[in-house]
Amino acid sequence: MRGEEQAGGAAARRRKRDREATRRRILGAARDLFGEHGYDGVTVRMIAARAEANTALVHRYFGSKPALFGEVLAGESVIRGVIAGAPEGLPRRLAEHFVRHVDQRSVTAMSRILDRSAGHPEVKEILLRYLEDVIVQPMVAQLEGPDARARALLASTIIMGGGPVRRLVGLGDLRAADPADLTDRLTAMFTAALAPPVHRET
């Protein structure tokens, strides 16, 4: 009887490993395809074929193409880890994160996905949820005092604004700047954005 229980447990662990491996393959295939073709140019069937799975498994693990796209974005993002930590160090961590992205010479998977997918109505809704769940709310949780959400949104405009500037103008001038000076300036910007409001006497 004990041998049967052990065999059953081993089979269950094997099935779990297989499910996790299939899920990772689907996520990897989706990330690559969204980066190559953009959201609108990719179908669930294409993702399943690239992952060597069937479409039923894609729907079982992720529910829908929009949900899968959202998981790809969350998986590619490192900002949640940047926000986590001691609240007093948050402005500096955000500044260092911004400068690291400026200094990257190659286009990241996240940038390719956003560049080729922005503008699609479903993507807009996903990005709004991503902004709220991954950036705004984690920052709100770090802040004390009034208007925490407004302050987090102000800092988010600095974080998210780098993408359109890179796409429209390029980052050559920022890359030419001294990274330490750039980090100090951005730290001051994030500090001001996240600070509690100053109530002036009238």
mmCIF file with all atom_site columns, C-alpha atoms in Angstrom:
data_model
loop_
_atom_site.group_PDB
_atom_site.id
_atom_site.type_symbol
_atom_site.label_atom_id
_atom_site.label_alt_id
_atom_site.label_comp_id
_atom_site.label_asym_id
_atom_site.label_entity_id
_atom_site.label_seq_id
_atom_site.pdbx_PDB_ins_code
_atom_site.Cartn_x
_atom_site.Cartn_y
_atom_site.Cartn_z
_atom_site.occupancy
_atom_site.B_iso_or_equiv
_atom_site.pdbx_formal_charge
_atom_site.auth_seq_id
_atom_site.auth_comp_id
_atom_site.auth_asym_id
_atom_site.auth_atom_id
_atom_site.pdbx_PDB_model_num
ATOM 1   C CA . MET A 1 1   ? 0.000  0.000  0.000   1.00 0.00 ? 1   MET A CA 1
ATOM 2   C CA . ARG A 1 2   ? 2.850  2.372  0.914   1.00 0.00 ? 2   ARG A CA 1
ATOM 3   C CA . GLY A 1 3   ? 4.533  1.660  -2.425  1.00 0.00 ? 3   GLY A CA 1
ATOM 4   C CA . GLU A 1 4   ? 1.341  2.594  -4.267  1.00 0.00 ? 4   GLU A CA 1
ATOM 5   C CA . GLU A 1 5   ? 1.117  5.862  -2.299  1.00 0.00 ? 5   GLU A CA 1
ATOM 6   C CA . GLN A 1 6   ? 4.718  6.704  -3.148  1.00 0.00 ? 6   GLN A CA 1
ATOM 7   C CA . ALA A 1 7   ? 4.144  5.920  -6.814  1.00 0.00 ? 7   ALA A CA 1
ATOM 8   C CA . GLY A 1 8   ? 1.010  8.071  -6.810  1.00 0.00 ? 8   GLY A CA 1
ATOM 9   C CA . GLY A 1 9   ? 2.889  10.940 -5.192  1.00 0.00 ? 9   GLY A CA 1
ATOM 10  C CA . ALA A 1 10  ? 5.714  10.699 -7.723  1.00 0.00 ? 10  ALA A CA 1
ATOM 11  C CA . ALA A 1 11  ? 3.204  10.714 -10.589 1.00 0.00 ? 11  ALA A CA 1
ATOM 12  C CA . ALA A 1 12  ? 1.489  13.804 -9.148  1.00 0.00 ? 12  ALA A CA 1
ATOM 13  C CA . ARG A 1 13  ? 4.831  15.624 -8.838  1.00 0.00 ? 13  ARG A CA 1
ATOM 14  C CA . ARG A 1 14  ? 5.694  14.649 -12.421 1.00 0.00 ? 14  ARG A CA 1
ATOM 15  C CA . ARG A 1 15  ? 2.370  16.004 -13.678 1.00 0.00 ? 15  ARG A CA 1
ATOM 16  C CA . LYS A 1 16  ? 2.957  19.246 -11.767 1.00 0.00 ? 16  LYS A CA 1
ATOM 17  C CA . ARG A 1 17  ? 6.436  19.592 -13.300 1.00 0.00 ? 17  ARG A CA 1
ATOM 18  C CA . ASP A 1 18  ? 4.992  18.925 -16.745 1.00 0.00 ? 18  ASP A CA 1
ATOM 19  C CA . ARG A 1 19  ? 2.298  21.573 -16.228 1.00 0.00 ? 19  ARG A CA 1
ATOM 20  C CA . GLU A 1 20  ? 4.854  24.125 -15.032 1.00 0.00 ? 20  GLU A CA 1
ATOM 21  C CA . ALA A 1 21  ? 7.154  23.364 -17.973 1.00 0.00 ? 21  ALA A CA 1
ATOM 22  C CA . THR A 1 22  ? 4.267  23.722 -20.445 1.00 0.00 ? 22  THR A CA 1
ATOM 23  C CA . ARG A 1 23  ? 3.214  26.991 -18.831 1.00 0.00 ? 23  ARG A CA 1
ATOM 24  C CA . ARG A 1 24  ? 6.771  28.348 -19.118 1.00 0.00 ? 24  ARG A CA 1
ATOM 25  C CA . ARG A 1 25  ? 6.956  27.305 -22.778 1.00 0.00 ? 25  ARG A CA 1
ATOM 26  C CA . ILE A 1 26  ? 3.677  29.074 -23.545 1.00 0.00 ? 26  ILE A CA 1
ATOM 27  C CA . LEU A 1 27  ? 4.835  32.251 -21.765 1.00 0.00 ? 27  LEU A CA 1
ATOM 28  C CA . GLY A 1 28  ? 8.162  32.171 -23.606 1.00 0.00 ? 28  GLY A CA 1
ATOM 29  C CA . ALA A 1 29  ? 6.487  31.629 -26.971 1.00 0.00 ? 29  ALA A CA 1
ATOM 30  C CA . ALA A 1 30  ? 4.010  34.441 -26.305 1.00 0.00 ? 30  ALA A CA 1
ATOM 31  C CA . ARG A 1 31  ? 6.780  36.825 -25.269 1.00 0.00 ? 31  ARG A CA 1
ATOM 32  C CA . ASP A 1 32  ? 8.768  36.114 -28.444 1.00 0.00 ? 32  ASP A CA 1
ATOM 33  C CA . LEU A 1 33  ? 5.767  36.356 -30.764 1.00 0.00 ? 33  LEU A CA 1
ATOM 34  C CA . PHE A 1 34  ? 4.377  39.538 -29.205 1.00 0.00 ? 34  PHE A CA 1
ATOM 35  C CA . GLY A 1 35  ? 7.844  41.049 -29.564 1.00 0.00 ? 35  GLY A CA 1
ATOM 36  C CA . GLU A 1 36  ? 8.087  39.996 -33.211 1.00 0.00 ? 36  GLU A CA 1
ATOM 37  C CA . HIS A 1 37  ? 4.577  40.804 -34.438 1.00 0.00 ? 37  HIS A CA 1
ATOM 38  C CA . GLY A 1 38  ? 2.830  42.924 -31.790 1.00 0.00 ? 38  GLY A CA 1
ATOM 39  C CA . TYR A 1 39  ? -0.376 42.058 -30.007 1.00 0.00 ? 39  TYR A CA 1
ATOM 40  C CA . ASP A 1 40  ? -2.626 42.286 -33.058 1.00 0.00 ? 40  ASP A CA 1
ATOM 41  C CA . GLY A 1 41  ? -0.379 40.131 -35.215 1.00 0.00 ? 41  GLY A CA 1
ATOM 42  C CA . VAL A 1 42  ? -0.392 37.129 -32.895 1.00 0.00 ? 42  VAL A CA 1
ATOM 43  C CA . THR A 1 43  ? -3.066 34.478 -32.433 1.00 0.00 ? 43  THR A CA 1
ATOM 44  C CA . VAL A 1 44  ? -3.497 31.890 -29.699 1.00 0.00 ? 44  VAL A CA 1
ATOM 45  C CA . ARG A 1 45  ? -2.962 29.238 -32.367 1.00 0.00 ? 45  ARG A CA 1
ATOM 46  C CA . MET A 1 46  ? 0.436  30.751 -33.241 1.00 0.00 ? 46  MET A CA 1
ATOM 47  C CA . ILE A 1 47  ? 1.448  30.787 -29.581 1.00 0.00 ? 47  ILE A CA 1
ATOM 48  C CA . ALA A 1 48  ? 0.375  27.177 -29.099 1.00 0.00 ? 48  ALA A CA 1
ATOM 49  C CA . ALA A 1 49  ? 2.294  26.064 -32.188 1.00 0.00 ? 49  ALA A CA 1
ATOM 50  C CA . ARG A 1 50  ? 5.478  27.869 -31.073 1.00 0.00 ? 50  ARG A CA 1
ATOM 51  C CA . ALA A 1 51  ? 5.162  26.344 -27.591 1.00 0.00 ? 51  ALA A CA 1
ATOM 52  C CA . GLU A 1 52  ? 4.451  22.855 -29.004 1.00 0.00 ? 52  GLU A CA 1
ATOM 53  C CA . ALA A 1 53  ? 1.183  22.794 -27.088 1.00 0.00 ? 53  ALA A CA 1
ATOM 54  C CA . ASN A 1 54  ? -2.462 22.921 -28.103 1.00 0.00 ? 54  ASN A CA 1
ATOM 55  C CA . THR A 1 55  ? -4.782 25.896 -27.912 1.00 0.00 ? 55  THR A CA 1
ATOM 56  C CA . ALA A 1 56  ? -6.866 24.252 -25.184 1.00 0.00 ? 56  ALA A CA 1
ATOM 57  C CA . LEU A 1 57  ? -3.816 24.300 -22.879 1.00 0.00 ? 57  LEU A CA 1
ATOM 58  C CA . VAL A 1 58  ? -3.206 27.987 -23.583 1.00 0.00 ? 58  VAL A CA 1
ATOM 59  C CA . HIS A 1 59  ? -6.790 28.754 -22.585 1.00 0.00 ? 59  HIS A CA 1
ATOM 60  C CA . ARG A 1 60  ? -6.615 26.437 -19.582 1.00 0.00 ? 60  ARG A CA 1
ATOM 61  C CA . TYR A 1 61  ? -3.491 28.049 -18.122 1.00 0.00 ? 61  TYR A CA 1
ATOM 62  C CA . PHE A 1 62  ? -4.135 31.685 -19.071 1.00 0.00 ? 62  PHE A CA 1
ATOM 63  C CA . GLY A 1 63  ? -7.815 32.034 -19.940 1.00 0.00 ? 63  GLY A CA 1
ATOM 64  C CA . SER A 1 64  ? -7.478 34.368 -22.915 1.00 0.00 ? 64  SER A CA 1
ATOM 65  C CA . LYS A 1 65  ? -5.011 36.159 -25.167 1.00 0.00 ? 65  LYS A CA 1
ATOM 66  C CA . PRO A 1 66  ? -5.375 39.471 -23.243 1.00 0.00 ? 66  PRO A CA 1
ATOM 67  C CA . ALA A 1 67  ? -4.728 37.680 -19.932 1.00 0.00 ? 67  ALA A CA 1
ATOM 68  C CA . LEU A 1 68  ? -1.676 35.968 -21.424 1.00 0.00 ? 68  LEU A CA 1
ATOM 69  C CA . PHE A 1 69  ? -0.374 39.307 -22.726 1.00 0.00 ? 69  PHE A CA 1
ATOM 70  C CA . GLY A 1 70  ? -0.786 40.774 -19.234 1.00 0.00 ? 70  GLY A CA 1
ATOM 71  C CA . GLU A 1 71  ? 1.206  37.915 -17.689 1.00 0.00 ? 71  GLU A CA 1
ATOM 72  C CA . VAL A 1 72  ? 3.973  38.397 -20.265 1.00 0.00 ? 72  VAL A CA 1
ATOM 73  C CA . LEU A 1 73  ? 4.205  42.086 -19.322 1.00 0.00 ? 73  LEU A CA 1
ATOM 74  C CA . ALA A 1 74  ? 4.260  41.315 -15.604 1.00 0.00 ? 74  ALA A CA 1
ATOM 75  C CA . GLY A 1 75  ? 6.931  38.659 -16.128 1.00 0.00 ? 75  GLY A CA 1
ATOM 76  C CA . GLU A 1 76  ? 9.168  40.998 -18.136 1.00 0.00 ? 76  GLU A CA 1
ATOM 77  C CA . SER A 1 77  ? 8.873  43.878 -15.684 1.00 0.00 ? 77  SER A CA 1
ATOM 78  C CA . VAL A 1 78  ? 11.437 44.391 -12.929 1.00 0.00 ? 78  VAL A CA 1
ATOM 79  C CA . ILE A 1 79  ? 9.853  47.546 -11.515 1.00 0.00 ? 79  ILE A CA 1
ATOM 80  C CA . ARG A 1 80  ? 8.008  45.703 -8.724  1.00 0.00 ? 80  ARG A CA 1
ATOM 81  C CA . GLY A 1 81  ? 11.362 44.615 -7.303  1.00 0.00 ? 81  GLY A CA 1
ATOM 82  C CA . VAL A 1 82  ? 12.703 48.163 -7.650  1.00 0.00 ? 82  VAL A CA 1
ATOM 83  C CA . ILE A 1 83  ? 9.772  49.585 -5.689  1.00 0.00 ? 83  ILE A CA 1
ATOM 84  C CA . ALA A 1 84  ? 10.050 46.991 -2.921  1.00 0.00 ? 84  ALA A CA 1
ATOM 85  C CA . GLY A 1 85  ? 12.393 47.906 -0.085  1.00 0.00 ? 85  GLY A CA 1
ATOM 86  C CA . ALA A 1 86  ? 12.831 50.664 2.457   1.00 0.00 ? 86  ALA A CA 1
ATOM 87  C CA . PRO A 1 87  ? 10.530 53.620 1.638   1.00 0.00 ? 87  PRO A CA 1
ATOM 88  C CA . GLU A 1 88  ? 13.263 56.195 2.243   1.00 0.00 ? 88  GLU A CA 1
ATOM 89  C CA . GLY A 1 89  ? 15.367 54.697 -0.545  1.00 0.00 ? 89  GLY A CA 1
ATOM 90  C CA . LEU A 1 90  ? 12.555 54.574 -3.110  1.00 0.00 ? 90  LEU A CA 1
ATOM 91  C CA . PRO A 1 91  ? 13.416 57.794 -5.032  1.00 0.00 ? 91  PRO A CA 1
ATOM 92  C CA . ARG A 1 92  ? 17.028 56.677 -5.483  1.00 0.00 ? 92  ARG A CA 1
ATOM 93  C CA . ARG A 1 93  ? 16.049 53.157 -6.567  1.00 0.00 ? 93  ARG A CA 1
ATOM 94  C CA . LEU A 1 94  ? 13.622 54.558 -9.140  1.00 0.00 ? 94  LEU A CA 1
ATOM 95  C CA . ALA A 1 95  ? 16.300 56.931 -10.445 1.00 0.00 ? 95  ALA A CA 1
ATOM 96  C CA . GLU A 1 96  ? 18.863 54.135 -10.773 1.00 0.00 ? 96  GLU A CA 1
ATOM 97  C CA . HIS A 1 97  ? 16.292 51.969 -12.560 1.00 0.00 ? 97  HIS A CA 1
ATOM 98  C CA . PHE A 1 98  ? 15.559 54.776 -15.035 1.00 0.00 ? 98  PHE A CA 1
ATOM 99  C CA . VAL A 1 99  ? 19.270 55.347 -15.740 1.00 0.00 ? 99  VAL A CA 1
ATOM 100 C CA . ARG A 1 100 ? 19.884 51.629 -16.270 1.00 0.00 ? 100 ARG A CA 1
ATOM 101 C CA . HIS A 1 101 ? 17.208 51.628 -18.965 1.00 0.00 ? 101 HIS A CA 1
ATOM 102 C CA . VAL A 1 102 ? 18.696 54.739 -20.581 1.00 0.00 ? 102 VAL A CA 1
ATOM 103 C CA . ASP A 1 103 ? 22.091 53.055 -20.729 1.00 0.00 ? 103 ASP A CA 1
ATOM 104 C CA . GLN A 1 104 ? 20.815 49.864 -22.369 1.00 0.00 ? 104 GLN A CA 1
ATOM 105 C CA . ARG A 1 105 ? 22.057 49.741 -25.961 1.00 0.00 ? 105 ARG A CA 1
ATOM 106 C CA . SER A 1 106 ? 19.886 46.840 -27.046 1.00 0.00 ? 106 SER A CA 1
ATOM 107 C CA . VAL A 1 107 ? 16.099 46.995 -27.123 1.00 0.00 ? 107 VAL A CA 1
ATOM 108 C CA . THR A 1 108 ? 14.560 44.921 -24.346 1.00 0.00 ? 108 THR A CA 1
ATOM 109 C CA . ALA A 1 109 ? 11.803 42.374 -24.875 1.00 0.00 ? 109 ALA A CA 1
ATOM 110 C CA . MET A 1 110 ? 9.443  44.653 -22.939 1.00 0.00 ? 110 MET A CA 1
ATOM 111 C CA . SER A 1 111 ? 10.243 47.625 -25.214 1.00 0.00 ? 111 SER A CA 1
ATOM 112 C CA . ARG A 1 112 ? 9.713  45.552 -28.371 1.00 0.00 ? 112 ARG A CA 1
ATOM 113 C CA . ILE A 1 113 ? 6.378  44.261 -27.099 1.00 0.00 ? 113 ILE A CA 1
ATOM 114 C CA . LEU A 1 114 ? 5.127  47.727 -26.170 1.00 0.00 ? 114 LEU A CA 1
ATOM 115 C CA . ASP A 1 115 ? 6.429  49.354 -29.354 1.00 0.00 ? 115 ASP A CA 1
ATOM 116 C CA . ARG A 1 116 ? 4.611  46.837 -31.529 1.00 0.00 ? 116 ARG A CA 1
ATOM 117 C CA . SER A 1 117 ? 1.433  46.609 -29.475 1.00 0.00 ? 117 SER A CA 1
ATOM 118 C CA . ALA A 1 118 ? 0.631  50.119 -28.257 1.00 0.00 ? 118 ALA A CA 1
ATOM 119 C CA . GLY A 1 119 ? -2.601 51.566 -29.581 1.00 0.00 ? 119 GLY A CA 1
ATOM 120 C CA . HIS A 1 120 ? -4.651 48.359 -29.605 1.00 0.00 ? 120 HIS A CA 1
ATOM 121 C CA . PRO A 1 121 ? -7.783 48.837 -27.451 1.00 0.00 ? 121 PRO A CA 1
ATOM 122 C CA . GLU A 1 122 ? -7.273 45.581 -25.545 1.00 0.00 ? 122 GLU A CA 1
ATOM 123 C CA . VAL A 1 123 ? -3.629 46.466 -24.908 1.00 0.00 ? 123 VAL A CA 1
ATOM 124 C CA . LYS A 1 124 ? -4.662 49.841 -23.491 1.00 0.00 ? 124 LYS A CA 1
ATOM 125 C CA . GLU A 1 125 ? -6.830 48.127 -20.888 1.00 0.00 ? 125 GLU A CA 1
ATOM 126 C CA . ILE A 1 126 ? -4.018 45.696 -20.035 1.00 0.00 ? 126 ILE A CA 1
ATOM 127 C CA . LEU A 1 127 ? -1.526 48.543 -19.661 1.00 0.00 ? 127 LEU A CA 1
ATOM 128 C CA . LEU A 1 128 ? -3.900 50.402 -17.349 1.00 0.00 ? 128 LEU A CA 1
ATOM 129 C CA . ARG A 1 129 ? -4.148 47.323 -15.120 1.00 0.00 ? 129 ARG A CA 1
ATOM 130 C CA . TYR A 1 130 ? -0.365 46.848 -15.304 1.00 0.00 ? 130 TYR A CA 1
ATOM 131 C CA . LEU A 1 131 ? 0.248  50.472 -14.291 1.00 0.00 ? 131 LEU A CA 1
ATOM 132 C CA . GLU A 1 132 ? -2.192 50.167 -11.397 1.00 0.00 ? 132 GLU A CA 1
ATOM 133 C CA . ASP A 1 133 ? -1.151 46.731 -10.092 1.00 0.00 ? 133 ASP A CA 1
ATOM 134 C CA . VAL A 1 134 ? 2.601  46.761 -10.709 1.00 0.00 ? 134 VAL A CA 1
ATOM 135 C CA . ILE A 1 135 ? 3.566  50.427 -10.279 1.00 0.00 ? 135 ILE A CA 1
ATOM 136 C CA . VAL A 1 136 ? 0.948  52.669 -8.672  1.00 0.00 ? 136 VAL A CA 1
ATOM 137 C CA . GLN A 1 137 ? -0.419 50.481 -5.868  1.00 0.00 ? 137 GLN A CA 1
ATOM 138 C CA . PRO A 1 138 ? 3.010  49.162 -4.746  1.00 0.00 ? 138 PRO A CA 1
ATOM 139 C CA . MET A 1 139 ? 4.217  52.778 -4.534  1.00 0.00 ? 139 MET A CA 1
ATOM 140 C CA . VAL A 1 140 ? 1.088  53.877 -2.652  1.00 0.00 ? 140 VAL A CA 1
ATOM 141 C CA . ALA A 1 141 ? 1.842  51.155 -0.102  1.00 0.00 ? 141 ALA A CA 1
ATOM 142 C CA . GLN A 1 142 ? 5.277  52.726 0.476   1.00 0.00 ? 142 GLN A CA 1
ATOM 143 C CA . LEU A 1 143 ? 3.969  56.248 1.082   1.00 0.00 ? 143 LEU A CA 1
ATOM 144 C CA . GLU A 1 144 ? 2.696  57.932 4.219   1.00 0.00 ? 144 GLU A CA 1
ATOM 145 C CA . GLY A 1 145 ? 0.655  61.104 4.438   1.00 0.00 ? 145 GLY A CA 1
ATOM 146 C CA . PRO A 1 146 ? -2.144 62.544 2.303   1.00 0.00 ? 146 PRO A CA 1
ATOM 147 C CA . ASP A 1 147 ? -2.650 62.225 -1.455  1.00 0.00 ? 147 ASP A CA 1
ATOM 148 C CA . ALA A 1 148 ? -0.520 59.079 -1.708  1.00 0.00 ? 148 ALA A CA 1
ATOM 149 C CA . ARG A 1 149 ? -2.171 57.967 -4.943  1.00 0.00 ? 149 ARG A CA 1
ATOM 150 C CA . ALA A 1 150 ? -1.665 61.345 -6.620  1.00 0.00 ? 150 ALA A CA 1
ATOM 151 C CA . ARG A 1 151 ? 2.005  61.312 -5.600  1.00 0.00 ? 151 ARG A CA 1
ATOM 152 C CA . ALA A 1 152 ? 2.464  57.765 -6.904  1.00 0.00 ? 152 ALA A CA 1
ATOM 153 C CA . LEU A 1 153 ? 0.826  58.737 -10.207 1.00 0.00 ? 153 LEU A CA 1
ATOM 154 C CA . LEU A 1 154 ? 3.142  61.738 -10.512 1.00 0.00 ? 154 LEU A CA 1
ATOM 155 C CA . ALA A 1 155 ? 6.189  59.495 -10.073 1.00 0.00 ? 155 ALA A CA 1
ATOM 156 C CA . SER A 1 156 ? 4.662  57.043 -12.573 1.00 0.00 ? 156 SER A CA 1
ATOM 157 C CA . THR A 1 157 ? 4.586  59.739 -15.239 1.00 0.00 ? 157 THR A CA 1
ATOM 158 C CA . ILE A 1 158 ? 8.359  60.029 -14.933 1.00 0.00 ? 158 ILE A CA 1
ATOM 159 C CA . ILE A 1 159 ? 8.808  56.247 -15.149 1.00 0.00 ? 159 ILE A CA 1
ATOM 160 C CA . MET A 1 160 ? 6.421  55.661 -18.052 1.00 0.00 ? 160 MET A CA 1
ATOM 161 C CA . GLY A 1 161 ? 7.344  58.841 -19.922 1.00 0.00 ? 161 GLY A CA 1
ATOM 162 C CA . GLY A 1 162 ? 10.748 57.465 -20.864 1.00 0.00 ? 162 GLY A CA 1
ATOM 163 C CA . GLY A 1 163 ? 9.214  55.069 -23.397 1.00 0.00 ? 163 GLY A CA 1
ATOM 164 C CA . PRO A 1 164 ? 7.551  57.657 -25.680 1.00 0.00 ? 164 PRO A CA 1
ATOM 165 C CA . VAL A 1 165 ? 10.640 59.898 -25.529 1.00 0.00 ? 165 VAL A CA 1
ATOM 166 C CA . ARG A 1 166 ? 12.861 56.988 -26.555 1.00 0.00 ? 166 ARG A CA 1
ATOM 167 C CA . ARG A 1 167 ? 10.555 56.059 -29.432 1.00 0.00 ? 167 ARG A CA 1
ATOM 168 C CA . LEU A 1 168 ? 10.088 59.619 -30.728 1.00 0.00 ? 168 LEU A CA 1
ATOM 169 C CA . VAL A 1 169 ? 13.388 61.359 -30.023 1.00 0.00 ? 169 VAL A CA 1
ATOM 170 C CA . GLY A 1 170 ? 15.900 58.711 -29.022 1.00 0.00 ? 170 GLY A CA 1
ATOM 171 C CA . LEU A 1 171 ? 18.076 58.627 -25.920 1.00 0.00 ? 171 LEU A CA 1
ATOM 172 C CA . GLY A 1 172 ? 21.426 59.655 -27.393 1.00 0.00 ? 172 GLY A CA 1
ATOM 173 C CA . ASP A 1 173 ? 21.619 62.901 -25.431 1.00 0.00 ? 173 ASP A CA 1
ATOM 174 C CA . LEU A 1 174 ? 20.740 61.193 -22.161 1.00 0.00 ? 174 LEU A CA 1
ATOM 175 C CA . ARG A 1 175 ? 23.298 58.447 -22.802 1.00 0.00 ? 175 ARG A CA 1
ATOM 176 C CA . ALA A 1 176 ? 25.934 61.136 -23.355 1.00 0.00 ? 176 ALA A CA 1
ATOM 177 C CA . ALA A 1 177 ? 25.174 62.677 -19.950 1.00 0.00 ? 177 ALA A CA 1
ATOM 178 C CA . ASP A 1 178 ? 27.116 61.724 -16.829 1.00 0.00 ? 178 ASP A CA 1
ATOM 179 C CA . PRO A 1 179 ? 25.210 58.758 -15.279 1.00 0.00 ? 179 PRO A CA 1
ATOM 180 C CA . ALA A 1 180 ? 25.915 59.898 -11.709 1.00 0.00 ? 180 ALA A CA 1
ATOM 181 C CA . ASP A 1 181 ? 24.635 63.407 -12.425 1.00 0.00 ? 181 ASP A CA 1
ATOM 182 C CA . LEU A 1 182 ? 21.598 61.989 -14.227 1.00 0.00 ? 182 LEU A CA 1
ATOM 183 C CA . THR A 1 183 ? 20.855 59.706 -11.266 1.00 0.00 ? 183 THR A CA 1
ATOM 184 C CA . ASP A 1 184 ? 21.139 62.617 -8.818  1.00 0.00 ? 184 ASP A CA 1
ATOM 185 C CA . ARG A 1 185 ? 18.790 64.769 -10.901 1.00 0.00 ? 185 ARG A CA 1
ATOM 186 C CA . LEU A 1 186 ? 16.237 61.988 -11.228 1.00 0.00 ? 186 LEU A CA 1
ATOM 187 C CA . THR A 1 187 ? 16.468 61.215 -7.516  1.00 0.00 ? 187 THR A CA 1
ATOM 188 C CA . ALA A 1 188 ? 15.543 64.839 -6.829  1.00 0.00 ? 188 ALA A CA 1
ATOM 189 C CA . MET A 1 189 ? 12.635 64.584 -9.287  1.00 0.00 ? 189 MET A CA 1
ATOM 190 C CA . PHE A 1 190 ? 11.292 61.378 -7.709  1.00 0.00 ? 190 PHE A CA 1
ATOM 191 C CA . THR A 1 191 ? 11.807 62.791 -4.201  1.00 0.00 ? 191 THR A CA 1
ATOM 192 C CA . ALA A 1 192 ? 9.761  65.857 -5.090  1.00 0.00 ? 192 ALA A CA 1
ATOM 193 C CA . ALA A 1 193 ? 7.048  63.783 -6.789  1.00 0.00 ? 193 ALA A CA 1
ATOM 194 C CA . LEU A 1 194 ? 6.652  61.388 -3.858  1.00 0.00 ? 194 LEU A CA 1
ATOM 195 C CA . ALA A 1 195 ? 6.913  63.913 -1.021  1.00 0.00 ? 195 ALA A CA 1
ATOM 196 C CA . PRO A 1 196 ? 3.763  64.813 0.926   1.00 0.00 ? 196 PRO A CA 1
ATOM 197 C CA . PRO A 1 197 ? 2.160  68.060 -0.248  1.00 0.00 ? 197 PRO A CA 1
ATOM 198 C CA . VAL A 1 198 ? 3.268  71.298 1.305   1.00 0.00 ? 198 VAL A CA 1
ATOM 199 C CA . HIS A 1 199 ? 0.256  73.321 2.479   1.00 0.00 ? 199 HIS A CA 1
ATOM 200 C CA . ARG A 1 200 ? 1.011  76.972 1.894   1.00 0.00 ? 200 ARG A CA 1
ATOM 201 C CA . GLU A 1 201 ? -0.545 79.638 4.023   1.00 0.00 ? 201 GLU A CA 1
ATOM 202 C CA . THR A 1 202 ? -2.918 81.970 2.168   1.00 0.00 ? 202 THR A CA 1
#
